[in-house]
JSON list of C-alpha atoms in Angstrom, two decimals:
[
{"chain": "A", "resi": 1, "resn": "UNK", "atom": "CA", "xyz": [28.37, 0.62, 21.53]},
{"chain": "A", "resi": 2, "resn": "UNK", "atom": "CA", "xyz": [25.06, 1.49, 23.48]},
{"chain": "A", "resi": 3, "resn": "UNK", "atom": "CA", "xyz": [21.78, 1.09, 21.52]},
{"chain": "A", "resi": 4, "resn": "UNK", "atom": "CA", "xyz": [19.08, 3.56, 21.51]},
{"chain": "A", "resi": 5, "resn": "UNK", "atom": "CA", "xyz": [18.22, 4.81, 24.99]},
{"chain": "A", "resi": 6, "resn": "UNK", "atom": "CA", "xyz": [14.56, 5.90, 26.12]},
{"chain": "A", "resi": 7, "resn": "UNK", "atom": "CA", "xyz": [13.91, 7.46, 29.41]},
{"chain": "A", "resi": 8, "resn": "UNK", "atom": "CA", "xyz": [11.65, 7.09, 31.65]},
{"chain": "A", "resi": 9, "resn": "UNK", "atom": "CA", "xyz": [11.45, 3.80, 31.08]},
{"chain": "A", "resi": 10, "resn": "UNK", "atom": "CA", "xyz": [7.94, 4.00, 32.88]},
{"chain": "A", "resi": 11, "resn": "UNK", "atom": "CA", "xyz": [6.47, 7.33, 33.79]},
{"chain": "A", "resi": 12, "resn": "UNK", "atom": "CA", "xyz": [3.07, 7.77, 35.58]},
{"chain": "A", "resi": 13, "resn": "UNK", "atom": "CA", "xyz": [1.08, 10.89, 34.94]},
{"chain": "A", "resi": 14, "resn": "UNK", "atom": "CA", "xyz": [-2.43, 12.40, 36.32]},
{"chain": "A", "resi": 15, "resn": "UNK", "atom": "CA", "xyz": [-4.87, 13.73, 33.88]},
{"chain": "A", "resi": 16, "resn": "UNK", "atom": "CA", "xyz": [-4.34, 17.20, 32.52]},
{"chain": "A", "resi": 17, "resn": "UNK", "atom": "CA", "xyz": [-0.71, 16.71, 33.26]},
{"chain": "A", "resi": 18, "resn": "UNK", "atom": "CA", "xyz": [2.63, 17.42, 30.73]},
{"chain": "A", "resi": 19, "resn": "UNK", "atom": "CA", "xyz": [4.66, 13.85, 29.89]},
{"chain": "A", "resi": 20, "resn": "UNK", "atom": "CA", "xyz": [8.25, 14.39, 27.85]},
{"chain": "A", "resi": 21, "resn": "UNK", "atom": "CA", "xyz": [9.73, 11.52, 26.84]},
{"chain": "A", "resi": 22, "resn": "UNK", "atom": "CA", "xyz": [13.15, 10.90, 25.48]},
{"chain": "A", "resi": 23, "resn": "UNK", "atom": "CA", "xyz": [15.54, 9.26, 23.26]},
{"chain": "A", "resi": 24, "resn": "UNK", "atom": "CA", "xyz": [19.05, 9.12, 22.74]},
{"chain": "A", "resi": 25, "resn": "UNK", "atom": "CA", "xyz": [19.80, 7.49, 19.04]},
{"chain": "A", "resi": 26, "resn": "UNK", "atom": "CA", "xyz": [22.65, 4.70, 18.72]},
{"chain": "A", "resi": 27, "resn": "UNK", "atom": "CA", "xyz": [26.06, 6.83, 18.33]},
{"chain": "A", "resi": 28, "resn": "UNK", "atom": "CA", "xyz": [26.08, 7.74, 14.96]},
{"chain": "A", "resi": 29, "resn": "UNK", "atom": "CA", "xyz": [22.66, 7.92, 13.85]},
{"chain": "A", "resi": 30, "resn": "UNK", "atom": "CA", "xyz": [21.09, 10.77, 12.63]},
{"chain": "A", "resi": 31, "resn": "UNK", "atom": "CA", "xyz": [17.22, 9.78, 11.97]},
{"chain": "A", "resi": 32, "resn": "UNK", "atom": "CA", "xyz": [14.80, 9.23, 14.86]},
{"chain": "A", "resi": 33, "resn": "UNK", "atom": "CA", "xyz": [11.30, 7.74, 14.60]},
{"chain": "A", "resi": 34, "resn": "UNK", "atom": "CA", "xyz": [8.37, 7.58, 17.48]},
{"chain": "A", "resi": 35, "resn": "UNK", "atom": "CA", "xyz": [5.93, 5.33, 17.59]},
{"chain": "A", "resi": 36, "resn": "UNK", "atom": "CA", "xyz": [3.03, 4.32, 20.06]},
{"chain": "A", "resi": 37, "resn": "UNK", "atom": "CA", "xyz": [1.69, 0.49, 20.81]},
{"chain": "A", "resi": 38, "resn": "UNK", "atom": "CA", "xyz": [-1.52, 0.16, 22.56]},
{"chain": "A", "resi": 39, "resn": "UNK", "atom": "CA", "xyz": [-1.83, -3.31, 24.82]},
{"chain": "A", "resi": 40, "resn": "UNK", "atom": "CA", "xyz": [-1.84, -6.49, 22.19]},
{"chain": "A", "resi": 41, "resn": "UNK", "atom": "CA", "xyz": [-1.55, -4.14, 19.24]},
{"chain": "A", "resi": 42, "resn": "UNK", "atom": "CA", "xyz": [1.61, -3.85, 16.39]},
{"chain": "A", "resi": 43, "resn": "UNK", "atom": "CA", "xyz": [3.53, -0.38, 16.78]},
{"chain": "A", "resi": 44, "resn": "UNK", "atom": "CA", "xyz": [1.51, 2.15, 15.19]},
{"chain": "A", "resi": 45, "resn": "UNK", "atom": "CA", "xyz": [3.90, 5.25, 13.17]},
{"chain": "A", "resi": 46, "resn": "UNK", "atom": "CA", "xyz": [3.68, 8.60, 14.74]},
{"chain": "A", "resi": 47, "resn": "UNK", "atom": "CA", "xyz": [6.76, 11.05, 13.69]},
{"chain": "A", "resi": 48, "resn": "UNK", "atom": "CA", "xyz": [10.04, 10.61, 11.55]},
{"chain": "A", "resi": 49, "resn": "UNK", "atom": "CA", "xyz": [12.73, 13.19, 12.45]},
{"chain": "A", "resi": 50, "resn": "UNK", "atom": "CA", "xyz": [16.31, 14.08, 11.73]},
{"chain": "A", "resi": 51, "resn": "UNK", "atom": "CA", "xyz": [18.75, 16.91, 13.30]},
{"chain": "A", "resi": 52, "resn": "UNK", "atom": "CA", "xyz": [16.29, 19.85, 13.52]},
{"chain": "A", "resi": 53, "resn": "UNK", "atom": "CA", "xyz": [13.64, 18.75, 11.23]},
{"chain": "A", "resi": 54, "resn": "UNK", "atom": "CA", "xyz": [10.29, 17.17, 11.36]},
{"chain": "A", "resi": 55, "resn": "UNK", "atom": "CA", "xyz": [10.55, 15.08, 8.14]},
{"chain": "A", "resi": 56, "resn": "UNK", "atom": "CA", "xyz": [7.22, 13.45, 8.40]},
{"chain": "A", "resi": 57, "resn": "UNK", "atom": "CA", "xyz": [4.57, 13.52, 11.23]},
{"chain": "A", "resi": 58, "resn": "UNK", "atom": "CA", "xyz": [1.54, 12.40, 9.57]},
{"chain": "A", "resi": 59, "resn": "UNK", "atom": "CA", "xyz": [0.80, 9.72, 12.61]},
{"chain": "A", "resi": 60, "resn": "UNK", "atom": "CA", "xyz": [0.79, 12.27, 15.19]},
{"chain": "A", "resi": 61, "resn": "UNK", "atom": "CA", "xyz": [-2.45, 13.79, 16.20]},
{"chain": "A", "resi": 62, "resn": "UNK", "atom": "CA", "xyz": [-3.22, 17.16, 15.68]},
{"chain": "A", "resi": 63, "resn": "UNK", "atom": "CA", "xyz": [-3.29, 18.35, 19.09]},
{"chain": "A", "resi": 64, "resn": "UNK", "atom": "CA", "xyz": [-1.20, 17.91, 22.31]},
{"chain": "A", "resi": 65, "resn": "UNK", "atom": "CA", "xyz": [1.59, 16.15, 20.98]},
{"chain": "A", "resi": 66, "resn": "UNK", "atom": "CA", "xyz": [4.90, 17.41, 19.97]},
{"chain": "A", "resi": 67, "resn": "UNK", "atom": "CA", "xyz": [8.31, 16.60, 18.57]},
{"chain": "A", "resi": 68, "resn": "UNK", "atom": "CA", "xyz": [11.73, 17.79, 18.61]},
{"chain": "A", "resi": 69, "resn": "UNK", "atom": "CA", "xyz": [15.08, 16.66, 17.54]},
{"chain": "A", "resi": 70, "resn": "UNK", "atom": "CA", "xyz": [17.43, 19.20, 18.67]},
{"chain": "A", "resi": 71, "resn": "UNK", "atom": "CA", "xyz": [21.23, 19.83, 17.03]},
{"chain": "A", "resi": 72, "resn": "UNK", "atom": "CA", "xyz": [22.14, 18.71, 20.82]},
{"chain": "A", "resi": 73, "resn": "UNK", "atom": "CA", "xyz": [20.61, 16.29, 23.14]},
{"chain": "A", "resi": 74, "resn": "UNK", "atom": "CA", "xyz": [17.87, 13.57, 22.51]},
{"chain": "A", "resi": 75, "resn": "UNK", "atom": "CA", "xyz": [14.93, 13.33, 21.32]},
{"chain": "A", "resi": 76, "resn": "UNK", "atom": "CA", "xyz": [11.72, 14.86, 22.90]},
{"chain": "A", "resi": 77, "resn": "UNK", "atom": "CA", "xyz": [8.17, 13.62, 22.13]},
{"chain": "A", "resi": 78, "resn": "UNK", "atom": "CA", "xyz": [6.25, 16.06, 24.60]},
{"chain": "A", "resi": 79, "resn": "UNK", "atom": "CA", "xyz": [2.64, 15.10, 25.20]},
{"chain": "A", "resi": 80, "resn": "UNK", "atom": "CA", "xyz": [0.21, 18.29, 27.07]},
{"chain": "A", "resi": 81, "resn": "UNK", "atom": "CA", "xyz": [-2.53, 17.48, 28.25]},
{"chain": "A", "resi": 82, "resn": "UNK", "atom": "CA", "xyz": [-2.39, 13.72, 28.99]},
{"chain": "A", "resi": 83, "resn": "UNK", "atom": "CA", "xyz": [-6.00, 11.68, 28.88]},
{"chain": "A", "resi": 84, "resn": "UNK", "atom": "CA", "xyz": [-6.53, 8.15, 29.96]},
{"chain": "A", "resi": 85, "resn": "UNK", "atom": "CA", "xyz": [-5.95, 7.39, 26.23]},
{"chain": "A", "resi": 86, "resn": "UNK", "atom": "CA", "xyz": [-2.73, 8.37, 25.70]},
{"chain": "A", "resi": 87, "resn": "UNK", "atom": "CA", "xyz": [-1.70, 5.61, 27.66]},
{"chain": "A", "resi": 88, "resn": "UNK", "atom": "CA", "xyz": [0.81, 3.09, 25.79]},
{"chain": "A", "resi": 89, "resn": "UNK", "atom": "CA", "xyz": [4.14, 2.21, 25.49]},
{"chain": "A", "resi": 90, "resn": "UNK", "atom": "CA", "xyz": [6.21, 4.65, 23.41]},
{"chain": "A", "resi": 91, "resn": "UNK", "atom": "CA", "xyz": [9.04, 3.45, 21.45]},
{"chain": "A", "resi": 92, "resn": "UNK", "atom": "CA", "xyz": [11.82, 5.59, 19.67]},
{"chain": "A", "resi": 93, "resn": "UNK", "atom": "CA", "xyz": [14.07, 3.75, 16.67]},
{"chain": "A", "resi": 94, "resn": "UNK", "atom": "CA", "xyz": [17.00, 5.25, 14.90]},
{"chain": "A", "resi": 95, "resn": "UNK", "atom": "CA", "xyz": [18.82, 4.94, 11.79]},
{"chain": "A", "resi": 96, "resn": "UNK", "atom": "CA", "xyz": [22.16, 5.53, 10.22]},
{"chain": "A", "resi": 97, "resn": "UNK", "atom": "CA", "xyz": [22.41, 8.60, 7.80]},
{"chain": "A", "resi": 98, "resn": "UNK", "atom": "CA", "xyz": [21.92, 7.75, 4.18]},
{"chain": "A", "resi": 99, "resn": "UNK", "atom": "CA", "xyz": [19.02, 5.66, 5.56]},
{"chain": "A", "resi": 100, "resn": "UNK", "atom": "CA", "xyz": [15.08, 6.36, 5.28]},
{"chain": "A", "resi": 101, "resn": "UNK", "atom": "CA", "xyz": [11.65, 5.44, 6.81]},
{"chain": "A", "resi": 102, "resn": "UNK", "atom": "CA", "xyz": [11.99, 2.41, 4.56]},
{"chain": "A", "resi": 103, "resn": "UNK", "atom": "CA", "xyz": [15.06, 0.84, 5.89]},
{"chain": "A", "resi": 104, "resn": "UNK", "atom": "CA", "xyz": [15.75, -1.47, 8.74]},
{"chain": "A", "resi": 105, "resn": "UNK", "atom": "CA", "xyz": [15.38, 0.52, 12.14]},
{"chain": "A", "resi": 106, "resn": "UNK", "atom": "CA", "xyz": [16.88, 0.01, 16.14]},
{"chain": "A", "resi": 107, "resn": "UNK", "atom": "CA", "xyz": [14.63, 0.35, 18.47]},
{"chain": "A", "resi": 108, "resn": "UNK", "atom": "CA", "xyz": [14.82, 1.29, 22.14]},
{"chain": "A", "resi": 109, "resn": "UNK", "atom": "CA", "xyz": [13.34, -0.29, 25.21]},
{"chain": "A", "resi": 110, "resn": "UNK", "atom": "CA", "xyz": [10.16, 1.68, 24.95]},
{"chain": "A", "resi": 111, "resn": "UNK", "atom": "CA", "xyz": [8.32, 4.12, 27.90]},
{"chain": "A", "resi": 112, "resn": "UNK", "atom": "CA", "xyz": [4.94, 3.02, 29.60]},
{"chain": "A", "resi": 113, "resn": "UNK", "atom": "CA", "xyz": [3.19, 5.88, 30.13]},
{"chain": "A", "resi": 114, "resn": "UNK", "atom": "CA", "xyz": [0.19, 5.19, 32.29]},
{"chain": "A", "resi": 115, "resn": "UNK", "atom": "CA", "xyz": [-2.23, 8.20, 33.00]},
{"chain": "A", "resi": 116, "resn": "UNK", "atom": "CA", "xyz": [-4.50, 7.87, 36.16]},
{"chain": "B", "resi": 23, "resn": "UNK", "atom": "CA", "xyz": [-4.08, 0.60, 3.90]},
{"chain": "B", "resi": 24, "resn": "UNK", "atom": "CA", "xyz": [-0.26, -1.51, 3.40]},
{"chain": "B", "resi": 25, "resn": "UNK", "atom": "CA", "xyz": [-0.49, -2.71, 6.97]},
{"chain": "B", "resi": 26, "resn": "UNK", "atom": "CA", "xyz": [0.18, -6.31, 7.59]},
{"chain": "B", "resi": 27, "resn": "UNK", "atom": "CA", "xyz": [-1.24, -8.39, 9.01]},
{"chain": "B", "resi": 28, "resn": "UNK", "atom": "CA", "xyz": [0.05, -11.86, 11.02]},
{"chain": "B", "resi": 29, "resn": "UNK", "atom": "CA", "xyz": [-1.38, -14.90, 10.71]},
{"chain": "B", "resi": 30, "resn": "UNK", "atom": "CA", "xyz": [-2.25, -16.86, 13.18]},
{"chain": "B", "resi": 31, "resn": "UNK", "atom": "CA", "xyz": [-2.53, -14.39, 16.26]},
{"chain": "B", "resi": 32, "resn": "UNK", "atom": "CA", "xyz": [-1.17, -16.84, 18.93]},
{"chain": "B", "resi": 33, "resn": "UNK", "atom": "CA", "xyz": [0.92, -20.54, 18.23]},
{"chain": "B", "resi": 34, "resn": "UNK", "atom": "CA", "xyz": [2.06, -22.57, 20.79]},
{"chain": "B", "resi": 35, "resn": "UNK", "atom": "CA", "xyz": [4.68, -25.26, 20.22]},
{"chain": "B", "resi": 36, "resn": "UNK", "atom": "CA", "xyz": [6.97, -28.16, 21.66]},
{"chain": "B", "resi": 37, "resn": "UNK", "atom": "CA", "xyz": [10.74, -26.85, 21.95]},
{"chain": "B", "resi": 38, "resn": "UNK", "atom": "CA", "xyz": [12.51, -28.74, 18.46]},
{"chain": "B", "resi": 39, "resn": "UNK", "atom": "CA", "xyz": [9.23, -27.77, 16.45]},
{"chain": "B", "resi": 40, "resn": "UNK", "atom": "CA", "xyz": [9.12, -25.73, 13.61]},
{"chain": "B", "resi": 41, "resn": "UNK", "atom": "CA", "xyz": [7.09, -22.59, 13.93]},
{"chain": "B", "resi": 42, "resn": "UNK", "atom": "CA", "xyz": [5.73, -20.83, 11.01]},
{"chain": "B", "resi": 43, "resn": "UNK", "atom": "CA", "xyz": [3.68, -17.39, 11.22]},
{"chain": "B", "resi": 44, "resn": "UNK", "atom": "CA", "xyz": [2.49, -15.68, 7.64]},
{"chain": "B", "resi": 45, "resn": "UNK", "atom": "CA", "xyz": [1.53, -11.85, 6.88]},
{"chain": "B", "resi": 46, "resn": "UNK", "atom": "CA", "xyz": [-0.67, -10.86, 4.18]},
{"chain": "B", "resi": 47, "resn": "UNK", "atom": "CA", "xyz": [-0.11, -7.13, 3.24]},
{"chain": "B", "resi": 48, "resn": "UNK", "atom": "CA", "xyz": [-2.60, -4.81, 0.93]},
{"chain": "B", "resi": 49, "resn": "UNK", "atom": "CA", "xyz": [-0.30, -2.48, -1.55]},
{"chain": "B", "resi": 50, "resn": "UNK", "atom": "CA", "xyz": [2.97, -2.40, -2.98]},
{"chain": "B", "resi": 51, "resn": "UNK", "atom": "CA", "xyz": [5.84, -2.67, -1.25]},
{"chain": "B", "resi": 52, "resn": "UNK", "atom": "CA", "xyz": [9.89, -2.17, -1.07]},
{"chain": "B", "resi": 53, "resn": "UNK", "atom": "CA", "xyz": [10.41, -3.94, 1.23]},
{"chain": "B", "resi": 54, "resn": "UNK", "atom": "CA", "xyz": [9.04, -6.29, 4.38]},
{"chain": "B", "resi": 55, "resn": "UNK", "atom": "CA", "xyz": [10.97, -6.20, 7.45]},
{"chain": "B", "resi": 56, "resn": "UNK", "atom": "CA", "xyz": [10.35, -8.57, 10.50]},
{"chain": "B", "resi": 57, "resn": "UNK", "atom": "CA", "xyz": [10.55, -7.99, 13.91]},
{"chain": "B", "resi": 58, "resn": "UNK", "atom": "CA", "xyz": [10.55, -10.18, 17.09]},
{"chain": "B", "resi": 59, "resn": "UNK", "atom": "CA", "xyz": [9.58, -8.34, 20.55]},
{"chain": "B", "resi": 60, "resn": "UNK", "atom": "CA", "xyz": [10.10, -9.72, 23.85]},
{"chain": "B", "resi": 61, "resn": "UNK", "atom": "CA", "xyz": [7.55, -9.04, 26.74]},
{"chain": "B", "resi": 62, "resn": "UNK", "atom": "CA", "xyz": [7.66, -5.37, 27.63]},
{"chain": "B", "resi": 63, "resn": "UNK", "atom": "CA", "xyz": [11.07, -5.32, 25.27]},
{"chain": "B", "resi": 64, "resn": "UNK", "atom": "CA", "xyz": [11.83, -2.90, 22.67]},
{"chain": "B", "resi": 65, "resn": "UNK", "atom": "CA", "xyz": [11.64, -4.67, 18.84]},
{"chain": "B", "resi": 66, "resn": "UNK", "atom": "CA", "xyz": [14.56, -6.27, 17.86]},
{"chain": "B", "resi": 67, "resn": "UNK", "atom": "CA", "xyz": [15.43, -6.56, 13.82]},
{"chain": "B", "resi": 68, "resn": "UNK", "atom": "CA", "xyz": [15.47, -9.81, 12.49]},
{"chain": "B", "resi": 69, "resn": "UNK", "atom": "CA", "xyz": [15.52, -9.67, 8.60]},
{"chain": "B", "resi": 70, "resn": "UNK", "atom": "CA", "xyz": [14.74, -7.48, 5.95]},
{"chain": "B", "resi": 71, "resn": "UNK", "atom": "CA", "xyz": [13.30, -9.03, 2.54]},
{"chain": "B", "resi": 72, "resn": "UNK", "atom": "CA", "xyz": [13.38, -7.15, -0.62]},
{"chain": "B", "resi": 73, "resn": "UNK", "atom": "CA", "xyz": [10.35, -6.89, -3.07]},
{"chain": "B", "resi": 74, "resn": "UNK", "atom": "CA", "xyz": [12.87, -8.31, -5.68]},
{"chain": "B", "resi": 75, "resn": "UNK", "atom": "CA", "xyz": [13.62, -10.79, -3.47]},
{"chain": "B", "resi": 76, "resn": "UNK", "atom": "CA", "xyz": [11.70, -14.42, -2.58]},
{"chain": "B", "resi": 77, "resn": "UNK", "atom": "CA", "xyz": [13.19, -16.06, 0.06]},
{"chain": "B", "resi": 78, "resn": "UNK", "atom": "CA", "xyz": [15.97, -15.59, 2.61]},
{"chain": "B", "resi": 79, "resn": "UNK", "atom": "CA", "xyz": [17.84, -17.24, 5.68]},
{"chain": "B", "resi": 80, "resn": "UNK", "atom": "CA", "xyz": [19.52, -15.86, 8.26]},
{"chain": "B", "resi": 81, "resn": "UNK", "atom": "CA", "xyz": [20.26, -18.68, 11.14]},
{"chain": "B", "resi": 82, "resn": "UNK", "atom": "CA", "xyz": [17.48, -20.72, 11.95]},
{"chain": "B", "resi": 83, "resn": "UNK", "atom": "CA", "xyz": [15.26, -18.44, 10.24]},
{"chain": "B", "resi": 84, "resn": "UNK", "atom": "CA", "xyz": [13.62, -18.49, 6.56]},
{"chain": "B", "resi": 85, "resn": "UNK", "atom": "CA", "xyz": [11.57, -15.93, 5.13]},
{"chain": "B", "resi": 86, "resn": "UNK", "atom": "CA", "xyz": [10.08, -16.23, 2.12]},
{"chain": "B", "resi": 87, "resn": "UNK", "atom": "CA", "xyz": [7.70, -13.28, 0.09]},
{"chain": "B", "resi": 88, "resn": "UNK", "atom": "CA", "xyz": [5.34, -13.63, -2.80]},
{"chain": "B", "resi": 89, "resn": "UNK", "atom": "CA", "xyz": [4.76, -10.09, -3.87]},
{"chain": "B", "resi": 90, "resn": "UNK", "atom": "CA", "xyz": [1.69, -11.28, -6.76]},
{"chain": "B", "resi": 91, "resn": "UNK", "atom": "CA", "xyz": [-0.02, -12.93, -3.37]},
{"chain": "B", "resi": 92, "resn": "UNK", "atom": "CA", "xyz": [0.83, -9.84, -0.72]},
{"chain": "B", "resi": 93, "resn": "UNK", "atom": "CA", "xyz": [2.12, -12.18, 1.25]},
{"chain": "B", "resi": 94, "resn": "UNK", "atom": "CA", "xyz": [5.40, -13.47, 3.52]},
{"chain": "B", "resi": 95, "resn": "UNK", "atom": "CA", "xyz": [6.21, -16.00, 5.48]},
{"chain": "B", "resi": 96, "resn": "UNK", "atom": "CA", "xyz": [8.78, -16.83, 8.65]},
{"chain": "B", "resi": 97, "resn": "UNK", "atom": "CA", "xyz": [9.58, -19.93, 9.46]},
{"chain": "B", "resi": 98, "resn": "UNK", "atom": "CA", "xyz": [12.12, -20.39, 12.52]},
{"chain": "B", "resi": 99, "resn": "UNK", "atom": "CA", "xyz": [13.32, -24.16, 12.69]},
{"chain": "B", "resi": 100, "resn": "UNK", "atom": "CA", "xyz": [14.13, -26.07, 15.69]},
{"chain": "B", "resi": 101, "resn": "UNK", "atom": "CA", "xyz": [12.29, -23.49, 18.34]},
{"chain": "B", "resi": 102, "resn": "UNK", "atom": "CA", "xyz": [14.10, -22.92, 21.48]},
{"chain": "B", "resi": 103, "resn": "UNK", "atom": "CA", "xyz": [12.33, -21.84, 24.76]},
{"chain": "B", "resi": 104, "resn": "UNK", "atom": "CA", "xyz": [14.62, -18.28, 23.87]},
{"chain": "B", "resi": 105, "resn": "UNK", "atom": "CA", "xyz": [11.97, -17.83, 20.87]},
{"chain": "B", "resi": 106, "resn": "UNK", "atom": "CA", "xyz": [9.29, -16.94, 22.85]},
{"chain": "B", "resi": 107, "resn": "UNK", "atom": "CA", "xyz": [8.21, -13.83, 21.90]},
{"chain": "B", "resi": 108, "resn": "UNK", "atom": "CA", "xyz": [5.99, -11.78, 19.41]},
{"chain": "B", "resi": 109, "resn": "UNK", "atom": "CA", "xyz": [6.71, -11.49, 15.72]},
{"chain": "B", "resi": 110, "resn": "UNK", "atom": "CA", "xyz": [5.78, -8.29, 13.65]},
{"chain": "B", "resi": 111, "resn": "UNK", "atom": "CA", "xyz": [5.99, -8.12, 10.03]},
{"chain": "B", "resi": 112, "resn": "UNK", "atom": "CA", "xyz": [6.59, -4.87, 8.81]},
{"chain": "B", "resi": 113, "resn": "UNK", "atom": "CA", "xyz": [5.93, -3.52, 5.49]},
{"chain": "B", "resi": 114, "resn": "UNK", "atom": "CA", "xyz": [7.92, -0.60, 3.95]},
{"chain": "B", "resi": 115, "resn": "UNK", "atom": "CA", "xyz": [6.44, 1.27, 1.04]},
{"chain": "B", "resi": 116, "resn": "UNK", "atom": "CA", "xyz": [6.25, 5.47, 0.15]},
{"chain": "B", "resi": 117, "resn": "UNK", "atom": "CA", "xyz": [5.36, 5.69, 4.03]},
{"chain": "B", "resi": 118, "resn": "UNK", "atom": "CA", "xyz": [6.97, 4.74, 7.32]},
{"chain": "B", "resi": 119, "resn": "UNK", "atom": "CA", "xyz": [7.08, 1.10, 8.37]},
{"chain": "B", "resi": 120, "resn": "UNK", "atom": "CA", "xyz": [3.83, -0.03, 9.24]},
{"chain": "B", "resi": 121, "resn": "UNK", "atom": "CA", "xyz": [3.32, -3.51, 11.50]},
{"chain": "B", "resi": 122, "resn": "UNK", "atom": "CA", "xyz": [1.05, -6.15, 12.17]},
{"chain": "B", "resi": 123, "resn": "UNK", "atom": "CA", "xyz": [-0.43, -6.96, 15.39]},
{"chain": "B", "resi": 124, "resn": "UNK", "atom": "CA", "xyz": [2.24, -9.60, 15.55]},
{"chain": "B", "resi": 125, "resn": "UNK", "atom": "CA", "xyz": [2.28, -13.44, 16.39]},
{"chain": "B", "resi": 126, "resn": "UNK", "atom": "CA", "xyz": [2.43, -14.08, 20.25]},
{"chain": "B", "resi": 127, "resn": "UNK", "atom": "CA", "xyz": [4.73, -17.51, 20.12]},
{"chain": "B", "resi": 128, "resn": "UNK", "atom": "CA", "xyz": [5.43, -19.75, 22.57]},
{"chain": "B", "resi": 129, "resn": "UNK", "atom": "CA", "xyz": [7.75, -22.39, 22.57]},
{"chain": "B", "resi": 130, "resn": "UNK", "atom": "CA", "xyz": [7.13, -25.31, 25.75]},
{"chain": "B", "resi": 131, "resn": "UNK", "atom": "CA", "xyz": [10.17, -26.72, 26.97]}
]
């Protein structure tokens, strides 16, 4: 049974440039959750999602970044625009239906975005 | 703010030691949920403590929580090289999880 699967695993981008990063849930699991982790900092919360719905995106900022959960296919977080400080490592988690933002959560491998 | 926070930043220890790490949190909670990450891993889910709840094993871990002190304790016994890693506490409220800056561990063979 795979675990949650993020892809690129490491993506480089220039300034002023458009990164999409993805994630595949575990099989089965209906709620998605982004976060972002700066160098020697804890995972900071950015958007909680299910099947077609934003459910809560009160850690995303207000401009460049996006979110999507589509009926079919993964996960998108889509940043426009990148700056030097978007770069981070971007993890995606997943839980079971029934579950919430409270409840234990599998995370993926993460992305590394690095923006030159 | 709920966030945790881990206490002490780094620890260093002999392989057989104990290793104990602490987070003090702000707010109420449901929940606290720790975490251990691997270098350049993903965070893998290593127990979940309810605020009902004030102490818990699972393998060579123990976690205890005092809710009237906002604070919770892991304790792995017998460290392996294999627990080298970070440790996040996570606290789980009326908002998404919200971690620590963790506990960089390392465990000397």
């Amino acid at each position: 049974n795979a675990g949650v699967m993020q892809n690129p695993r490491h993506l480089v981008r220039r300034r002023g440039q458009e990164a999409r990063l993805r994630c595949s849930p575990m099989k089965g699991h209906s709620h998605v959750y982004w976060y972002r982790q700066l160098p020697e900092e804890g995972l900071k919360f950015m958007v909680y999602l299910q099947k077609e719905n934003i459910i809560d995106e009160s850690g995303m900022p207000k401009e460049r970044f996006s979110a999507e959960f589509p009926k079919e296919g993964p996960s998108i977080l889509r940043i426009q625009q990148v700056v030097r400080g978007d770069s981070a490592a971007y993890f995606c988690a997943s839980s079971p239906p029934g579950t919430g933002p409270s409840d234990t959560q599998y995370f993926g491998p993460g992305t590394r975005l690095t923006v030159l | 703010s709920q966030q945790g926070e881990e206490d002490p930043q780094a620890l260093s220890i002999q392989e057989g030691e104990n290793a104990t790490m602490n987070c003090s949190y702000k707010t109420s909670i449901n929940n606290l949920q720790w975490y251990r990450q691997n270098s350049g891993r993903g965070l893998v889910h290593l127990i979940l403590i309810r605020s009902n709840e004030r102490e818990k094993h699972s393998g060579r871990l123990r976690v205890t929580l005092d809710t009237s002190k906002k604070s919770s304790s892991l304790l792995i016994t017998a460290s392996r090289a294999a627990d080298t890693a970070s440790y996040f506490c996570a606290t789980a409220g009326n908002t998404p999880l919200v971690f620590g800056k963790g506990t960089r561990l390392s465990v000397i063979a």
